[in-house]
């Protein structure tokens, strides 16, 4: 894939390094000359430019990119970059960094954002996920807040323990996508029994999360 990253700070450079190691082409864009640290990620392409300007994005060849990552430390910049990437260049996947949780509601499809990543939200979710049994934890929000990746660890007395995945009446607009069990990742089939201690990962509409939590933890 060809990936453009707007914002060449510590976060942007870390993402670039990871993507390069996985065999992707990466272009780092930043308007601040001090951020152009070519020696830090020598295999990346670098562009000193304002990613909020069409002329800069033309120069960057955004129409040839499969993914754009808006990773600057300024939420306004990230929203503008996301909107331009999606509406002007039709970039298939736009990932945006949320710096301030109060702005989270803006990072949706109307601003061109496919996946929004909030570090405070992610960290708190991981803390909750580590200590919660029987509670539904939201890990990530997808396009326009319509679908979330959620996790629940089945308690010993969860009503679905012992049932087969296919026999559980899952809410509409929810899908069990993985079961984490004893260090293994299982792609669930309808015949797989659910066991106490299983971590269940769902993609679910926000509106059915409460129904899902009730189904998995009611007594």
PDB file of C-alpha atoms in Angstrom:
ATOM      1  CA  UNK A   1       0.000   0.000   0.000  1.00  0.00           C
ATOM      2  CA  UNK A   2       0.941   3.614  -0.438  1.00  0.00           C
ATOM      3  CA  UNK A   3       0.270   5.567   2.737  1.00  0.00           C
ATOM      4  CA  UNK A   4       0.480   9.313   3.296  1.00  0.00           C
ATOM      5  CA  UNK A   5       0.921  10.502   6.881  1.00  0.00           C
ATOM      6  CA  UNK A   6       0.124  14.130   7.667  1.00  0.00           C
ATOM      7  CA  UNK A   7       2.090  15.115  10.745  1.00  0.00           C
ATOM      8  CA  UNK A   8       5.701  13.986  11.089  1.00  0.00           C
ATOM      9  CA  UNK A   9       5.967  14.271  14.857  1.00  0.00           C
ATOM     10  CA  UNK A  10       6.809  11.356  17.121  1.00  0.00           C
ATOM     11  CA  UNK A  11       3.458   9.671  16.426  1.00  0.00           C
ATOM     12  CA  UNK A  12       3.660  10.064  12.648  1.00  0.00           C
ATOM     13  CA  UNK A  13       7.249   8.844  12.499  1.00  0.00           C
ATOM     14  CA  UNK A  14       6.435   5.794  14.632  1.00  0.00           C
ATOM     15  CA  UNK A  15       3.525   4.877  12.363  1.00  0.00           C
ATOM     16  CA  UNK A  16       5.752   5.351   9.312  1.00  0.00           C
ATOM     17  CA  UNK A  17       8.483   3.098  10.699  1.00  0.00           C
ATOM     18  CA  UNK A  18       5.982   0.350  11.458  1.00  0.00           C
ATOM     19  CA  UNK A  19       4.395   0.541   8.012  1.00  0.00           C
ATOM     20  CA  UNK A  20       7.754   0.527   6.243  1.00  0.00           C
ATOM     21  CA  UNK A  21       8.796  -2.583   8.152  1.00  0.00           C
ATOM     22  CA  UNK A  22       5.603  -4.225   6.907  1.00  0.00           C
ATOM     23  CA  UNK A  23       6.542  -3.484   3.307  1.00  0.00           C
ATOM     24  CA  UNK A  24       4.408  -0.420   2.540  1.00  0.00           C
ATOM     25  CA  UNK A  25       5.352   2.833   0.813  1.00  0.00           C
ATOM     26  CA  UNK A  26       5.146   5.834   3.130  1.00  0.00           C
ATOM     27  CA  UNK A  27       5.108   9.589   2.559  1.00  0.00           C
ATOM     28  CA  UNK A  28       5.476  11.883   5.584  1.00  0.00           C
ATOM     29  CA  UNK A  29       4.115  15.435   5.247  1.00  0.00           C
ATOM     30  CA  UNK A  30       4.697  18.301   7.674  1.00  0.00           C
ATOM     31  CA  UNK A  31       4.609  22.088   7.435  1.00  0.00           C
ATOM     32  CA  UNK A  32       7.214  22.599  10.166  1.00  0.00           C
ATOM     33  CA  UNK A  33      10.824  22.383   8.903  1.00  0.00           C
ATOM     34  CA  UNK A  34      11.895  21.209  12.367  1.00  0.00           C
ATOM     35  CA  UNK A  35       9.733  18.088  11.924  1.00  0.00           C
ATOM     36  CA  UNK A  36      11.519  17.053   8.725  1.00  0.00           C
ATOM     37  CA  UNK A  37      13.927  14.601  10.332  1.00  0.00           C
ATOM     38  CA  UNK A  38      14.807  12.485   7.321  1.00  0.00           C
ATOM     39  CA  UNK A  39      17.511  10.558   9.154  1.00  0.00           C
ATOM     40  CA  UNK A  40      14.920   9.282  11.660  1.00  0.00           C
ATOM     41  CA  UNK A  41      12.940   7.454   8.958  1.00  0.00           C
ATOM     42  CA  UNK A  42      15.297   7.356   5.959  1.00  0.00           C
ATOM     43  CA  UNK A  43      13.249   4.915   3.884  1.00  0.00           C
ATOM     44  CA  UNK A  44      10.186   7.177   3.862  1.00  0.00           C
ATOM     45  CA  UNK A  45       9.486   9.923   1.354  1.00  0.00           C
ATOM     46  CA  UNK A  46       9.344  13.372   2.951  1.00  0.00           C
ATOM     47  CA  UNK A  47       7.461  16.498   1.930  1.00  0.00           C
ATOM     48  CA  UNK A  48       7.743  19.919   3.567  1.00  0.00           C
ATOM     49  CA  UNK A  49       4.259  21.281   2.910  1.00  0.00           C
ATOM     50  CA  UNK A  50       0.938  22.268   4.436  1.00  0.00           C
ATOM     51  CA  UNK A  51      -1.306  19.203   4.242  1.00  0.00           C
ATOM     52  CA  UNK A  52      -4.358  21.451   4.550  1.00  0.00           C
ATOM     53  CA  UNK A  53      -3.718  22.966   1.103  1.00  0.00           C
ATOM     54  CA  UNK A  54      -4.871  21.346  -2.138  1.00  0.00           C
ATOM     55  CA  UNK A  55      -1.643  22.300  -3.941  1.00  0.00           C
ATOM     56  CA  UNK A  56       0.391  20.430  -1.331  1.00  0.00           C
ATOM     57  CA  UNK A  57      -1.793  17.351  -1.572  1.00  0.00           C
ATOM     58  CA  UNK A  58      -1.551  17.448  -5.364  1.00  0.00           C
ATOM     59  CA  UNK A  59       2.227  17.466  -4.999  1.00  0.00           C
ATOM     60  CA  UNK A  60       1.978  14.578  -2.560  1.00  0.00           C
ATOM     61  CA  UNK A  61       0.013  12.554  -5.121  1.00  0.00           C
ATOM     62  CA  UNK A  62      -2.798  11.813  -2.688  1.00  0.00           C
ATOM     63  CA  UNK A  63      -4.990  10.355  -5.424  1.00  0.00           C
ATOM     64  CA  UNK A  64      -2.492   7.480  -5.634  1.00  0.00           C
ATOM     65  CA  UNK A  65      -2.663   6.695  -1.912  1.00  0.00           C
ATOM     66  CA  UNK A  66      -4.590   3.768  -0.478  1.00  0.00           C
ATOM     67  CA  UNK A  67      -4.589   5.207   3.053  1.00  0.00           C
ATOM     68  CA  UNK A  68      -4.160   8.649   4.592  1.00  0.00           C
ATOM     69  CA  UNK A  69      -3.303   9.013   8.266  1.00  0.00           C
ATOM     70  CA  UNK A  70      -4.012  12.417   9.834  1.00  0.00           C
ATOM     71  CA  UNK A  71      -1.681  12.243  12.814  1.00  0.00           C
ATOM     72  CA  UNK A  72      -0.844  15.837  13.695  1.00  0.00           C
ATOM     73  CA  UNK A  73      -1.181  17.219  17.191  1.00  0.00           C
ATOM     74  CA  UNK A  74      -3.896  19.629  16.041  1.00  0.00           C
ATOM     75  CA  UNK A  75      -7.432  18.261  15.714  1.00  0.00           C
ATOM     76  CA  UNK A  76      -8.462  21.026  13.300  1.00  0.00           C
ATOM     77  CA  UNK A  77      -5.642  20.056  10.945  1.00  0.00           C
ATOM     78  CA  UNK A  78      -6.551  16.369  11.190  1.00  0.00           C
ATOM     79  CA  UNK A  79     -10.176  17.060  10.322  1.00  0.00           C
ATOM     80  CA  UNK A  80      -9.300  19.226   7.309  1.00  0.00           C
ATOM     81  CA  UNK A  81      -6.788  16.678   6.008  1.00  0.00           C
ATOM     82  CA  UNK A  82      -9.349  13.885   6.426  1.00  0.00           C
ATOM     83  CA  UNK A  83     -12.061  15.812   4.613  1.00  0.00           C
ATOM     84  CA  UNK A  84      -9.801  16.740   1.706  1.00  0.00           C
ATOM     85  CA  UNK A  85      -8.408  13.214   1.413  1.00  0.00           C
ATOM     86  CA  UNK A  86     -11.868  11.696   1.166  1.00  0.00           C
ATOM     87  CA  UNK A  87     -13.791  14.311  -0.840  1.00  0.00           C
ATOM     88  CA  UNK A  88     -11.119  15.684  -3.188  1.00  0.00           C
ATOM     89  CA  UNK A  89      -8.989  12.581  -3.739  1.00  0.00           C
ATOM     90  CA  UNK A  90     -11.296   9.654  -2.933  1.00  0.00           C
ATOM     91  CA  UNK A  91      -8.766   7.983  -0.638  1.00  0.00           C
ATOM     92  CA  UNK A  92     -10.300   4.592   0.292  1.00  0.00           C
ATOM     93  CA  UNK A  93      -9.314   4.649   3.973  1.00  0.00           C
ATOM     94  CA  UNK A  94      -8.757   7.670   6.182  1.00  0.00           C
ATOM     95  CA  UNK A  95      -7.500   7.226   9.741  1.00  0.00           C
ATOM     96  CA  UNK A  96      -7.445  10.240  12.061  1.00  0.00           C
ATOM     97  CA  UNK A  97      -5.862  10.901  15.425  1.00  0.00           C
ATOM     98  CA  UNK A  98      -8.024  12.603  18.060  1.00  0.00           C
ATOM     99  CA  UNK A  99      -5.938  14.714  20.416  1.00  0.00           C
ATOM    100  CA  UNK A 100      -8.692  16.105  22.637  1.00  0.00           C
ATOM    101  CA  UNK A 101     -11.546  13.776  23.683  1.00  0.00           C
ATOM    102  CA  UNK A 102     -14.025  16.676  23.603  1.00  0.00           C
ATOM    103  CA  UNK A 103     -13.606  16.754  19.822  1.00  0.00           C
ATOM    104  CA  UNK A 104     -14.338  13.058  19.359  1.00  0.00           C
ATOM    105  CA  UNK A 105     -17.881  13.656  18.096  1.00  0.00           C
ATOM    106  CA  UNK A 106     -16.519  15.509  15.053  1.00  0.00           C
ATOM    107  CA  UNK A 107     -14.398  12.639  13.767  1.00  0.00           C
ATOM    108  CA  UNK A 108     -16.959  10.851  11.635  1.00  0.00           C
ATOM    109  CA  UNK A 109     -17.956  10.192   8.036  1.00  0.00           C
ATOM    110  CA  UNK A 110     -19.121  13.767   7.462  1.00  0.00           C
ATOM    111  CA  UNK A 111     -15.476  14.833   7.916  1.00  0.00           C
ATOM    112  CA  UNK A 112     -14.174  11.953   5.792  1.00  0.00           C
ATOM    113  CA  UNK A 113     -12.935   9.876   8.729  1.00  0.00           C
ATOM    114  CA  UNK A 114     -13.231   6.095   8.438  1.00  0.00           C
ATOM    115  CA  UNK A 115     -11.493   5.227  11.709  1.00  0.00           C
ATOM    116  CA  UNK A 116     -10.838   7.651  14.555  1.00  0.00           C
ATOM    117  CA  UNK A 117      -8.253   6.827  17.208  1.00  0.00           C
ATOM    118  CA  UNK A 118      -8.339   8.585  20.552  1.00  0.00           C
ATOM    119  CA  UNK A 119      -5.349   7.766  22.730  1.00  0.00           C
ATOM    120  CA  UNK A 120      -7.144   8.579  26.020  1.00  0.00           C
ATOM    121  CA  UNK A 121     -10.159   6.488  24.951  1.00  0.00           C
ATOM    122  CA  UNK A 122      -7.938   3.618  23.833  1.00  0.00           C
ATOM    123  CA  UNK A 123      -5.874   3.653  27.018  1.00  0.00           C
ATOM    124  CA  UNK A 124      -8.938   3.757  29.258  1.00  0.00           C
ATOM    125  CA  UNK A 125     -10.542   0.957  27.244  1.00  0.00           C
ATOM    126  CA  UNK A 126      -7.432  -1.193  27.618  1.00  0.00           C
ATOM    127  CA  UNK A 127      -7.390  -0.549  31.366  1.00  0.00           C
ATOM    128  CA  UNK A 128     -11.058  -1.506  31.626  1.00  0.00           C
ATOM    129  CA  UNK A 129     -10.538  -4.530  29.393  1.00  0.00           C
ATOM    130  CA  UNK A 130      -7.735  -5.740  31.640  1.00  0.00           C
ATOM    131  CA  UNK A 131      -9.778  -5.596  34.847  1.00  0.00           C
ATOM    132  CA  UNK A 132     -13.365  -6.146  33.721  1.00  0.00           C
ATOM    133  CA  UNK A 133     -15.134  -9.484  33.669  1.00  0.00           C
ATOM    134  CA  UNK A 134     -18.745  -9.434  32.594  1.00  0.00           C
ATOM    135  CA  UNK A 135     -18.669  -5.796  31.472  1.00  0.00           C
ATOM    136  CA  UNK A 136     -18.845  -4.679  27.854  1.00  0.00           C
ATOM    137  CA  UNK A 137     -15.835  -2.524  26.927  1.00  0.00           C
ATOM    138  CA  UNK A 138     -15.735  -0.374  23.800  1.00  0.00           C
ATOM    139  CA  UNK A 139     -12.304  -0.636  22.178  1.00  0.00           C
ATOM    140  CA  UNK A 140     -12.698   1.326  18.943  1.00  0.00           C
ATOM    141  CA  UNK A 141     -15.262   3.301  16.963  1.00  0.00           C
ATOM    142  CA  UNK A 142     -15.637   2.830  13.215  1.00  0.00           C
ATOM    143  CA  UNK A 143     -17.231   4.919  10.497  1.00  0.00           C
ATOM    144  CA  UNK A 144     -19.522   7.725  11.747  1.00  0.00           C
ATOM    145  CA  UNK A 145     -19.908   6.115  15.139  1.00  0.00           C
ATOM    146  CA  UNK A 146     -22.349   3.565  13.704  1.00  0.00           C
ATOM    147  CA  UNK A 147     -20.269   0.531  14.620  1.00  0.00           C
ATOM    148  CA  UNK A 148     -17.897  -0.199  17.466  1.00  0.00           C
ATOM    149  CA  UNK A 149     -15.416  -2.928  18.293  1.00  0.00           C
ATOM    150  CA  UNK A 150     -16.446  -4.131  21.750  1.00  0.00           C
ATOM    151  CA  UNK A 151     -15.105  -6.790  24.097  1.00  0.00           C
ATOM    152  CA  UNK A 152     -16.547  -8.785  26.959  1.00  0.00           C
ATOM    153  CA  UNK A 153     -14.928 -11.484  29.107  1.00  0.00           C
ATOM    154  CA  UNK A 154     -17.452 -14.149  30.071  1.00  0.00           C
ATOM    155  CA  UNK A 155     -17.911 -14.609  33.796  1.00  0.00           C
ATOM    156  CA  UNK A 156     -18.336 -18.073  35.321  1.00  0.00           C
ATOM    157  CA  UNK A 157     -22.085 -17.511  35.737  1.00  0.00           C
ATOM    158  CA  UNK A 158     -22.725 -15.844  32.366  1.00  0.00           C
ATOM    159  CA  UNK A 159     -25.974 -17.300  30.940  1.00  0.00           C
ATOM    160  CA  UNK A 160     -24.394 -18.123  27.557  1.00  0.00           C
ATOM    161  CA  UNK A 161     -21.591 -20.270  29.017  1.00  0.00           C
ATOM    162  CA  UNK A 162     -21.964 -23.775  27.624  1.00  0.00           C
ATOM    163  CA  UNK A 163     -24.116 -22.667  24.705  1.00  0.00           C
ATOM    164  CA  UNK A 164     -22.977 -22.925  21.107  1.00  0.00           C
ATOM    165  CA  UNK A 165     -22.251 -19.607  19.400  1.00  0.00           C
ATOM    166  CA  UNK A 166     -24.833 -20.324  16.715  1.00  0.00           C
ATOM    167  CA  UNK A 167     -27.635 -20.960  19.222  1.00  0.00           C
ATOM    168  CA  UNK A 168     -27.298 -17.611  21.025  1.00  0.00           C
ATOM    169  CA  UNK A 169     -29.873 -15.036  19.858  1.00  0.00           C
ATOM    170  CA  UNK A 170     -27.348 -12.244  19.156  1.00  0.00           C
ATOM    171  CA  UNK A 171     -28.914  -8.808  18.665  1.00  0.00           C
ATOM    172  CA  UNK A 172     -29.467  -7.600  15.127  1.00  0.00           C
ATOM    173  CA  UNK A 173     -26.576  -5.408  13.897  1.00  0.00           C
ATOM    174  CA  UNK A 174     -24.007  -7.261  15.990  1.00  0.00           C
ATOM    175  CA  UNK A 175     -21.485  -9.907  14.954  1.00  0.00           C
ATOM    176  CA  UNK A 176     -19.213 -12.124  17.036  1.00  0.00           C
ATOM    177  CA  UNK A 177     -15.935 -11.854  15.122  1.00  0.00           C
ATOM    178  CA  UNK A 178     -13.402 -13.565  17.396  1.00  0.00           C
ATOM    179  CA  UNK A 179     -13.022 -15.576  20.585  1.00  0.00           C
ATOM    180  CA  UNK A 180      -9.769 -15.213  22.547  1.00  0.00           C
ATOM    181  CA  UNK A 181      -9.203 -18.352  24.603  1.00  0.00           C
ATOM    182  CA  UNK A 182      -6.050 -19.426  26.417  1.00  0.00           C
ATOM    183  CA  UNK A 183      -3.790 -17.358  24.190  1.00  0.00           C
ATOM    184  CA  UNK A 184      -5.455 -18.506  20.962  1.00  0.00           C
ATOM    185  CA  UNK A 185      -7.554 -16.505  18.518  1.00  0.00           C
ATOM    186  CA  UNK A 186     -10.570 -18.502  17.356  1.00  0.00           C
ATOM    187  CA  UNK A 187     -12.737 -17.531  14.409  1.00  0.00           C
ATOM    188  CA  UNK A 188     -16.116 -18.587  15.775  1.00  0.00           C
ATOM    189  CA  UNK A 189     -18.349 -21.066  13.982  1.00  0.00           C
ATOM    190  CA  UNK A 190     -21.946 -21.795  14.889  1.00  0.00           C
ATOM    191  CA  UNK A 191     -20.865 -25.037  16.629  1.00  0.00           C
ATOM    192  CA  UNK A 192     -18.222 -23.497  18.913  1.00  0.00           C
ATOM    193  CA  UNK A 193     -19.219 -23.678  22.605  1.00  0.00           C
ATOM    194  CA  UNK A 194     -18.723 -20.572  24.716  1.00  0.00           C
ATOM    195  CA  UNK A 195     -16.623 -21.031  27.863  1.00  0.00           C
ATOM    196  CA  UNK A 196     -16.129 -19.049  31.053  1.00  0.00           C
ATOM    197  CA  UNK A 197     -13.118 -16.779  30.677  1.00  0.00           C
ATOM    198  CA  UNK A 198     -13.552 -16.412  26.927  1.00  0.00           C
ATOM    199  CA  UNK A 199     -12.893 -12.907  25.624  1.00  0.00           C
ATOM    200  CA  UNK A 200     -15.536 -12.221  22.998  1.00  0.00           C
ATOM    201  CA  UNK A 201     -14.922  -9.556  20.364  1.00  0.00           C
ATOM    202  CA  UNK A 202     -17.927  -8.087  18.564  1.00  0.00           C
ATOM    203  CA  UNK A 203     -18.513  -5.505  15.900  1.00  0.00           C
ATOM    204  CA  UNK A 204     -21.794  -3.958  16.978  1.00  0.00           C
ATOM    205  CA  UNK A 205     -24.016  -1.007  16.311  1.00  0.00           C
ATOM    206  CA  UNK A 206     -23.863   1.392  19.238  1.00  0.00           C
ATOM    207  CA  UNK A 207     -27.627   1.118  19.692  1.00  0.00           C
ATOM    208  CA  UNK A 208     -27.481  -2.614  20.504  1.00  0.00           C
ATOM    209  CA  UNK A 209     -24.531  -2.524  22.913  1.00  0.00           C
ATOM    210  CA  UNK A 210     -26.788  -2.423  25.974  1.00  0.00           C
ATOM    211  CA  UNK A 211     -28.854  -5.342  24.660  1.00  0.00           C
ATOM    212  CA  UNK A 212     -25.659  -7.282  23.975  1.00  0.00           C
ATOM    213  CA  UNK A 213     -24.281  -6.577  27.445  1.00  0.00           C
ATOM    214  CA  UNK A 214     -27.594  -7.706  29.014  1.00  0.00           C
ATOM    215  CA  UNK A 215     -27.583 -10.933  27.002  1.00  0.00           C
ATOM    216  CA  UNK A 216     -24.041 -11.814  28.072  1.00  0.00           C
ATOM    217  CA  UNK A 217     -24.203 -10.860  31.728  1.00  0.00           C
ATOM    218  CA  UNK A 218     -27.815 -11.243  32.906  1.00  0.00           C
ATOM    219  CA  UNK A 219     -28.337 -13.626  35.796  1.00  0.00           C
TER     220      UNK A 219
END
